[in-house]
Amino acid sequence: MNEFSVIGARVVVIGAARSGIAAARLLVDRGASVVLTERRREVDQSVIGLRDLGVELELGGHATRTLENADLVVLSPGVSPTLEGLDRLRHRKVPVISEVELASRWLRGRVVAVTGTKGKSTTVVLLGKMLEAGGCVVLVGGNVGMALSAQVQASTPEMIHVVEVSSFQLELTTTFRPSVAVLLNLHSDHLDRHESYSAYVAAKARIFANQTASDTLVINADDPEVLRLADDSSARRVEYALTGSISAGVVVENDAIIRKSVTGDERLVPLSAVHLIGSHQLSNVVAASAVADLIGVSTSDMTVTVDNFAGLDHVLQLVGEVAGVRFINDSKATNIESARCAIENCGDHLVVIMGGRFKGGDFGLLHRAIESQVDAIIALGEAQDRIHAELSGLVRIVDAASMHDAVRTAYGLAVPGGTVLLAPACASLDMFRDYADRGLVFGQAVDRLKEEVEKHREQ
C-alpha cells in the first residue's frame, strides 16, 4: 500500500496520547496538513512540541467544525468510533481509520500481528526477543512499546514488525494485512466500549480479514471461540495447544514444546526453560514458539531466549514478601478472564485486591476460583459496589480507599505462607494513569508496608 498519499490533505488526528502523537508526526512527514485534537486542556511537552512541526493543536475537545473540514480522520485507540460527528463524516465518505491502519499502509517490512483477550504483550515481547536471537531485524510495538506509526521511517523490506493489536486498533482497519496473524484467545472484555460481545469478536476478526492463502493465521486450538472464528479465514492455518489433542501443530508433550507434523515431531523448547507462572503464560510461550519456528528461528535460539525471559512487569510479578506473605502484582489483569487465570495460578490462601473501572463481563466466572482459593477480597475503586453485589457471600469483602490502604488491609487478613494478589479485573483509569502506574503504586505500598513491619519488630 505504499502508493497511499496524504500530500496536501487535511487530516484530523483525534487523541494526543502515544499513538496520536506518532500519527501526527508521520502525517506531517508525509505532507499532510494536520490538526491534533485532545479532550484534555493540559498536555505534556511531547504534544506542545508538535507545533514546531506545523501541527495545529486543538485542546479541550474535538470541535465539530474541525472534523467537518477533514479529508481523513485518524482515531487513537482510546477514542470511541461513536464520537459525535464521525457518523456525518462516514456518510460523506470521509475515511475514519485507526492509527494502526494508517501506519500499515506505509510499512515496507513484514508484519506479524498478535491479538487476543489476554497474553498479547507477553507473547509479542517474547516473540520479538526470539526473532532477534535468530538474527532477524525486528521492531516490536503497536499497543505496547513503540507505536506503529513511529516505526514507518525505519521500516525496510528485511524488517519484521511484531505488533500487538487491540480490538480498539483493529475495529477501524480496512486494508491492514499482516503476513502472520496470531489469535491467542477470546473472552468477554471491553464491553464498556463495544456494544456487545459479538461486536468485540468482530473487531478481533479484523486481524485476518484481508489475509489470503499466501498469509498465515496462527491460532490457539484450546480455545473453541478462536477455532470457530478462524473458520472464516482464508489464510493458511497453524494451530498450537497445551495438549497433544491436535495432529499437526505446536503442542506441549513429553516435558517439551514440540512441533508435530506428518513427517515426525521436533522438540522446540524444553519446559525446564520456561520460568513463567501459570498455564496461560505457558500458552503464550507456545504461541511465540510456533511463530518463531514458522519464521525459521533455531530451537537453540528459542530455548536460550525462553530460559532468559522472566516475563513482563505487572504480569504475575512477585514484588516482595513481608513476614511470610507474598505480594504478587498482576495489574495487567484488567478483565475478568485474566483475573481468573491469575487466581487459579497463585495457589491457596489468597487475599485478592480487585476493582477499578468496570469494563463489562460476568464476575460469576470467578466464583469457583474464589470459593476454592481465596480467603478475602479487598474492593477498590469505582467497581466496589459491583464487587459486593456479585461476589458477596463467597468470602469476606473489605473496601479500601487507596492502594496503600488496600495493601495494608490485605496484609492484615493474610495468613503466614499466604499471598496478596493484585488482580483487578478492571481498568485502572478511575484512580491511576494506566495499569503500569497502578502496579507501581502497589509495589510502593508493599515496600512501605515492609518498612513499617520491620520497624515495628525492632521496637
CSV table of C-alpha atoms in Angstrom, one decimal, residues 111-435:
chain,number,residue,atom,x,y,z
A,111,VAL,CA,4.0,-7.6,9.8
A,112,VAL,CA,3.4,-10.2,12.5
A,113,ALA,CA,0.3,-9.1,14.4
A,114,VAL,CA,-0.9,-10.6,17.7
A,115,THR,CA,-4.3,-10.2,19.3
A,116,GLY,CA,-6.4,-11.9,21.9
A,117,THR,CA,-8.1,-11.0,25.2
A,118,LYS,CA,-5.1,-11.7,27.3
A,119,GLY,CA,-1.4,-12.6,26.8
A,120,LYS,CA,-0.7,-10.2,23.9
A,121,SER,CA,2.1,-8.2,25.4
A,122,THR,CA,3.9,-11.2,26.8
A,123,THR,CA,3.7,-13.1,23.5
A,124,VAL,CA,4.8,-10.1,21.5
A,125,VAL,CA,7.8,-9.2,23.6
A,126,LEU,CA,8.9,-12.8,23.9
A,127,LEU,CA,8.5,-13.4,20.1
A,128,GLY,CA,10.5,-10.2,19.4
A,129,LYS,CA,13.3,-11.5,21.5
A,130,MET,CA,13.2,-14.9,19.8
A,131,LEU,CA,13.4,-13.3,16.4
A,132,GLU,CA,16.3,-11.1,17.4
A,133,ALA,CA,18.1,-14.1,18.8
A,134,GLY,CA,17.6,-15.7,15.4
A,135,GLY,CA,19.2,-12.9,13.6
A,136,CYS,CA,16.1,-11.1,12.3
A,137,VAL,CA,15.8,-7.3,12.1
A,138,VAL,CA,12.9,-6.7,14.4
A,139,LEU,CA,10.8,-3.8,15.7
A,140,VAL,CA,8.3,-4.5,18.5
A,141,GLY,CA,5.3,-2.3,19.2
A,142,GLY,CA,1.8,-1.4,18.4
A,143,ASN,CA,-0.4,-1.4,21.5
A,144,VAL,CA,2.8,-1.9,23.6
A,145,GLY,CA,6.1,-0.1,23.2
A,146,MET,CA,6.7,1.9,20.0
A,147,ALA,CA,3.5,3.0,18.2
A,148,LEU,CA,3.4,1.5,14.7
A,149,SER,CA,3.4,5.0,13.1
A,150,ALA,CA,6.8,5.6,14.8
A,151,GLN,CA,8.2,2.5,13.0
A,152,VAL,CA,7.4,3.6,9.5
A,153,GLN,CA,10.5,5.7,8.8
A,154,ALA,CA,12.8,2.8,9.9
A,155,SER,CA,10.9,0.2,8.0
A,156,THR,CA,12.8,-1.8,5.4
A,157,PRO,CA,11.8,-4.9,3.3
A,158,GLU,CA,14.0,-7.0,5.5
A,159,MET,CA,12.4,-5.9,8.7
A,160,ILE,CA,9.8,-7.8,10.8
A,161,HIS,CA,7.3,-5.7,12.7
A,162,VAL,CA,6.0,-7.7,15.7
A,163,VAL,CA,2.8,-5.8,16.6
A,164,GLU,CA,0.3,-6.1,19.4
A,165,VAL,CA,-3.1,-5.0,18.2
A,166,SER,CA,-6.1,-4.5,20.4
A,167,SER,CA,-9.8,-4.6,19.4
A,168,PHE,CA,-9.8,-0.8,19.5
A,169,GLN,CA,-7.0,-0.6,16.9
A,170,LEU,CA,-8.5,-3.3,14.7
A,171,GLU,CA,-12.1,-2.1,14.6
A,172,LEU,CA,-11.2,0.7,12.2
A,173,THR,CA,-8.9,-1.2,9.9
A,174,THR,CA,-9.8,-1.6,6.2
A,175,THR,CA,-6.6,-2.7,4.4
A,176,PHE,CA,-4.5,-4.0,7.3
A,177,ARG,CA,-3.0,-7.3,6.3
A,178,PRO,CA,-0.3,-9.0,8.4
A,179,SER,CA,1.6,-11.8,6.8
A,180,VAL,CA,1.3,-13.7,10.0
A,181,ALA,CA,-1.7,-13.1,12.3
A,182,VAL,CA,-1.9,-14.7,15.8
A,183,LEU,CA,-5.1,-15.2,17.7
A,184,LEU,CA,-4.4,-16.2,21.3
A,185,ASN,CA,-7.8,-16.4,23.0
A,186,LEU,CA,-11.3,-14.8,23.1
A,187,HIS,CA,-13.2,-13.9,26.3
A,188,SER,CA,-15.6,-11.1,27.2
A,189,ASP,CA,-13.8,-7.8,27.5
A,190,HIS,CA,-14.2,-4.1,26.8
A,191,LEU,CA,-18.0,-4.2,26.8
A,192,ASP,CA,-17.9,-0.7,28.1
A,193,ARG,CA,-16.6,0.2,24.6
A,194,HIS,CA,-18.1,-2.4,22.3
A,195,GLU,CA,-21.9,-2.6,22.1
A,196,SER,CA,-21.8,-6.4,22.5
A,197,TYR,CA,-19.5,-9.4,22.8
A,198,SER,CA,-20.3,-10.1,19.1
A,199,ALA,CA,-19.0,-6.7,18.2
A,200,TYR,CA,-15.9,-7.2,20.3
A,201,VAL,CA,-15.2,-10.6,18.5
A,202,ALA,CA,-15.9,-9.0,15.1
A,203,ALA,CA,-13.2,-6.3,15.8
A,204,LYS,CA,-10.7,-9.1,16.7
A,205,ALA,CA,-11.6,-10.9,13.4
A,206,ARG,CA,-10.3,-7.8,11.5
A,207,ILE,CA,-6.8,-9.2,12.2
A,208,PHE,CA,-7.2,-11.8,9.4
A,209,ALA,CA,-10.0,-10.1,7.3
A,210,ASN,CA,-7.6,-9.2,4.5
A,211,GLN,CA,-5.3,-12.2,4.6
A,212,THR,CA,-5.1,-14.5,1.7
A,213,ALA,CA,-3.9,-18.1,1.2
A,214,SER,CA,-0.3,-16.8,1.0
A,215,ASP,CA,-0.6,-15.5,4.6
A,216,THR,CA,-0.6,-17.5,7.9
A,217,LEU,CA,-3.1,-17.5,10.8
A,218,VAL,CA,-1.7,-19.0,14.0
A,219,ILE,CA,-4.5,-20.0,16.4
A,220,ASN,CA,-5.0,-21.4,19.8
A,221,ALA,CA,-6.7,-24.8,19.3
A,222,ASP,CA,-7.5,-25.0,23.0
A,223,ASP,CA,-10.0,-22.1,22.6
A,224,PRO,CA,-13.3,-23.1,21.0
A,225,GLU,CA,-14.2,-19.4,20.2
A,226,VAL,CA,-10.9,-19.0,18.4
A,227,LEU,CA,-11.4,-22.2,16.4
A,228,ARG,CA,-14.9,-21.1,15.4
A,229,LEU,CA,-13.8,-17.6,14.4
A,230,ALA,CA,-10.9,-19.0,12.4
A,231,ASP,CA,-13.2,-20.9,10.1
A,232,ASP,CA,-13.9,-17.6,8.4
A,233,SER,CA,-10.2,-17.1,7.5
A,234,SER,CA,-8.7,-17.6,4.0
A,235,ALA,CA,-5.2,-17.8,5.4
A,236,ARG,CA,-3.1,-20.9,5.9
A,237,ARG,CA,-3.8,-22.2,9.4
A,238,VAL,CA,-1.2,-23.2,12.0
A,239,GLU,CA,-2.5,-24.5,15.3
A,240,TYR,CA,-1.0,-24.7,18.8
A,241,ALA,CA,-2.2,-26.2,22.0
A,242,LEU,CA,-1.2,-27.1,25.5
A,243,THR,CA,-2.2,-30.7,24.9
A,244,GLY,CA,-1.5,-33.2,22.2
A,245,SER,CA,-5.1,-33.0,21.0
A,246,ILE,CA,-4.1,-31.7,17.6
A,247,SER,CA,-2.5,-34.0,15.0
A,248,ALA,CA,-0.3,-31.2,13.5
A,249,GLY,CA,0.9,-28.0,15.0
A,250,VAL,CA,2.9,-26.9,18.1
A,251,VAL,CA,1.9,-28.6,21.4
A,252,VAL,CA,3.2,-29.4,24.9
A,253,GLU,CA,4.2,-33.1,25.2
A,254,ASN,CA,6.8,-35.1,26.9
A,255,ASP,CA,8.1,-32.2,29.0
A,256,ALA,CA,8.7,-30.0,25.9
A,257,ILE,CA,7.1,-27.7,23.4
A,258,ILE,CA,7.2,-29.7,20.2
A,259,ARG,CA,6.1,-29.4,16.6
A,260,LYS,CA,4.0,-32.3,15.4
A,261,SER,CA,3.8,-33.0,11.7
A,262,VAL,CA,3.2,-35.9,9.3
A,263,THR,CA,7.0,-36.2,8.8
A,264,GLY,CA,7.6,-36.5,12.6
A,265,ASP,CA,8.0,-34.5,15.8
A,266,GLU,CA,10.6,-31.9,16.5
A,267,ARG,CA,11.5,-30.7,20.0
A,268,LEU,CA,11.5,-26.9,20.1
A,269,VAL,CA,11.8,-25.8,23.7
A,270,PRO,CA,12.2,-27.9,26.9
A,271,LEU,CA,9.7,-27.0,29.6
A,272,SER,CA,12.6,-26.7,32.0
A,273,ALA,CA,13.5,-23.4,30.2
A,274,VAL,CA,10.0,-21.9,31.0
A,275,HIS,CA,10.1,-19.8,34.2
A,276,LEU,CA,6.7,-18.0,33.9
A,277,ILE,CA,3.8,-18.7,36.3
A,278,GLY,CA,0.7,-20.3,35.1
A,279,SER,CA,-0.7,-22.4,32.3
A,280,HIS,CA,-1.9,-19.3,30.5
A,281,GLN,CA,1.6,-18.0,30.5
A,282,LEU,CA,2.9,-21.3,29.1
A,283,SER,CA,0.3,-21.0,26.3
A,284,ASN,CA,1.8,-17.6,25.4
A,285,VAL,CA,5.3,-19.2,25.2
A,286,VAL,CA,3.9,-22.0,23.0
A,287,ALA,CA,2.3,-19.3,20.7
A,288,ALA,CA,5.6,-17.4,20.4
A,289,SER,CA,7.5,-20.6,19.7
A,290,ALA,CA,5.0,-21.6,16.9
A,291,VAL,CA,5.6,-18.3,15.2
A,292,ALA,CA,9.4,-18.3,15.7
A,293,ASP,CA,9.5,-21.8,14.3
A,294,LEU,CA,7.4,-20.7,11.3
A,295,ILE,CA,9.8,-17.9,10.6
A,296,GLY,CA,12.9,-20.1,10.9
A,297,VAL,CA,14.4,-19.4,14.3
A,298,SER,CA,16.5,-22.3,15.5
A,299,THR,CA,15.4,-24.4,18.5
A,300,SER,CA,18.6,-23.5,20.4
A,301,ASP,CA,17.9,-19.7,19.9
A,302,MET,CA,14.3,-20.2,21.0
A,303,THR,CA,15.4,-22.2,24.1
A,304,VAL,CA,18.0,-19.7,25.3
A,305,THR,CA,15.5,-16.8,24.8
A,306,VAL,CA,12.8,-18.5,26.8
A,307,ASP,CA,15.3,-19.5,29.5
A,308,ASN,CA,16.3,-15.9,29.9
A,309,PHE,CA,12.8,-14.5,29.8
A,310,ALA,CA,11.5,-13.6,33.3
A,311,GLY,CA,8.2,-12.2,32.0
A,312,LEU,CA,6.8,-8.6,31.9
A,313,ASP,CA,6.4,-6.2,34.7
A,314,HIS,CA,2.8,-6.2,36.2
A,315,VAL,CA,2.1,-9.7,34.9
A,316,LEU,CA,2.2,-12.2,37.8
A,317,GLN,CA,5.2,-10.3,39.1
A,318,LEU,CA,6.5,-11.2,42.6
A,319,VAL,CA,7.2,-7.7,44.1
A,320,GLY,CA,8.1,-8.7,47.7
A,321,GLU,CA,7.5,-10.8,50.8
A,322,VAL,CA,6.5,-9.4,54.2
A,323,ALA,CA,6.7,-11.7,57.2
A,324,GLY,CA,6.0,-14.8,55.1
A,325,VAL,CA,3.3,-13.2,53.0
A,326,ARG,CA,4.0,-13.0,49.2
A,327,PHE,CA,2.8,-10.0,47.2
A,328,ILE,CA,2.1,-10.6,43.5
A,329,ASN,CA,1.4,-7.8,41.0
A,330,ASP,CA,-0.9,-8.7,38.1
A,331,SER,CA,-2.1,-5.2,37.5
A,332,LYS,CA,-2.3,-6.1,33.8
A,333,ALA,CA,-5.2,-8.4,34.6
A,334,THR,CA,-7.7,-5.7,33.5
A,335,ASN,CA,-10.5,-8.1,32.6
A,336,ILE,CA,-12.3,-10.9,34.5
A,337,GLU,CA,-10.8,-13.8,32.5
A,338,SER,CA,-7.2,-12.5,33.2
A,339,ALA,CA,-8.1,-12.2,36.9
A,340,ARG,CA,-9.5,-15.7,36.9
A,341,CYS,CA,-6.2,-17.1,35.4
A,342,ALA,CA,-4.2,-15.2,38.0
A,343,ILE,CA,-6.2,-16.5,40.9
A,344,GLU,CA,-6.0,-20.1,39.6
A,345,ASN,CA,-2.3,-20.0,39.2
A,346,CYS,CA,-1.3,-18.4,42.6
A,347,GLY,CA,-2.2,-21.2,45.0
A,348,ASP,CA,-4.4,-21.2,48.0
A,349,HIS,CA,-5.0,-18.7,50.9
A,350,LEU,CA,-5.2,-15.7,48.6
A,351,VAL,CA,-6.3,-12.2,49.5
A,352,VAL,CA,-7.2,-10.6,46.2
A,353,ILE,CA,-7.1,-6.8,45.6
A,354,MET,CA,-9.7,-6.2,43.0
A,355,GLY,CA,-11.6,-3.3,41.4
A,356,GLY,CA,-11.2,-0.2,39.3
A,357,ARG,CA,-13.2,1.0,36.3
A,358,PHE,CA,-15.5,-1.9,35.2
A,359,LYS,CA,-15.2,-2.9,31.6
A,360,GLY,CA,-18.1,-5.3,31.4
A,361,GLY,CA,-18.2,-9.1,31.9
A,362,ASP,CA,-19.5,-11.5,34.4
A,363,PHE,CA,-17.9,-11.7,37.9
A,364,GLY,CA,-19.7,-15.0,38.3
A,365,LEU,CA,-16.9,-16.6,36.2
A,366,LEU,CA,-14.7,-16.0,39.3
A,367,HIS,CA,-16.9,-17.9,41.8
A,368,ARG,CA,-15.3,-21.3,41.6
A,369,ALA,CA,-11.8,-20.0,41.9
A,370,ILE,CA,-12.7,-17.6,44.7
A,371,GLU,CA,-14.6,-20.3,46.7
A,372,SER,CA,-11.6,-22.7,46.5
A,373,GLN,CA,-8.6,-20.5,46.8
A,374,VAL,CA,-9.5,-17.0,48.2
A,375,ASP,CA,-9.7,-16.1,51.8
A,376,ALA,CA,-10.8,-12.4,51.3
A,377,ILE,CA,-11.2,-9.7,48.7
A,378,ILE,CA,-10.2,-6.1,49.0
A,379,ALA,CA,-12.5,-4.0,46.8
A,380,LEU,CA,-11.0,-0.8,45.3
A,381,GLY,CA,-12.2,2.0,43.1
A,382,GLU,CA,-15.4,2.5,41.1
A,383,ALA,CA,-16.3,-1.2,40.9
A,384,GLN,CA,-16.6,-1.6,44.7
A,385,ASP,CA,-20.4,-1.8,44.7
A,386,ARG,CA,-20.5,-4.2,41.8
A,387,ILE,CA,-17.9,-6.5,43.5
A,388,HIS,CA,-20.1,-6.6,46.6
A,389,ALA,CA,-23.2,-7.2,44.6
A,390,GLU,CA,-21.8,-10.1,42.5
A,391,LEU,CA,-19.3,-11.7,44.9
A,392,SER,CA,-20.8,-11.2,48.4
A,393,GLY,CA,-21.4,-14.4,50.3
A,394,LEU,CA,-18.4,-16.2,48.9
A,395,VAL,CA,-15.7,-14.7,51.1
A,396,ARG,CA,-15.2,-11.6,53.2
A,397,ILE,CA,-15.1,-8.4,51.2
A,398,VAL,CA,-13.5,-5.2,52.6
A,399,ASP,CA,-13.4,-1.8,50.9
A,400,ALA,CA,-10.3,0.2,50.6
A,401,ALA,CA,-10.0,3.9,49.7
A,402,SER,CA,-6.5,3.8,48.3
A,403,MET,CA,-3.9,1.2,47.1
A,404,HIS,CA,-1.8,1.8,50.3
A,405,ASP,CA,-4.9,1.1,52.3
A,406,ALA,CA,-5.7,-2.0,50.3
A,407,VAL,CA,-2.2,-3.4,50.7
A,408,ARG,CA,-2.2,-2.8,54.5
A,409,THR,CA,-5.7,-4.3,54.9
A,410,ALA,CA,-4.8,-7.3,52.7
A,411,TYR,CA,-1.7,-8.0,54.8
A,412,GLY,CA,-3.8,-7.9,58.0
A,413,LEU,CA,-6.1,-10.6,56.5
A,414,ALA,CA,-3.4,-12.8,55.0
A,415,VAL,CA,-2.2,-15.9,56.8
A,416,PRO,CA,1.6,-16.7,57.0
A,417,GLY,CA,2.5,-18.5,53.8
A,418,GLY,CA,-0.4,-16.9,52.0
A,419,THR,CA,-0.4,-14.5,49.1
A,420,VAL,CA,-1.8,-11.0,48.5
A,421,LEU,CA,-2.6,-10.8,44.8
A,422,LEU,CA,-3.4,-7.6,42.8
A,423,ALA,CA,-5.7,-8.9,40.1
A,424,PRO,CA,-8.1,-6.0,39.5
A,425,ALA,CA,-10.4,-7.5,36.8
A,426,CYS,CA,-11.0,-3.8,35.9
A,427,ALA,CA,-9.3,-0.9,34.1
A,428,SER,CA,-7.2,1.5,36.1
A,429,LEU,CA,-8.3,4.9,34.9
A,430,ASP,CA,-10.6,5.7,37.8
A,431,MET,CA,-7.5,6.1,40.2
A,432,PHE,CA,-4.4,5.7,38.1
A,433,ARG,CA,-2.8,6.8,34.8
A,434,ASP,CA,-2.7,3.3,33.5
A,435,TYR,CA,-2.2,-0.3,34.6
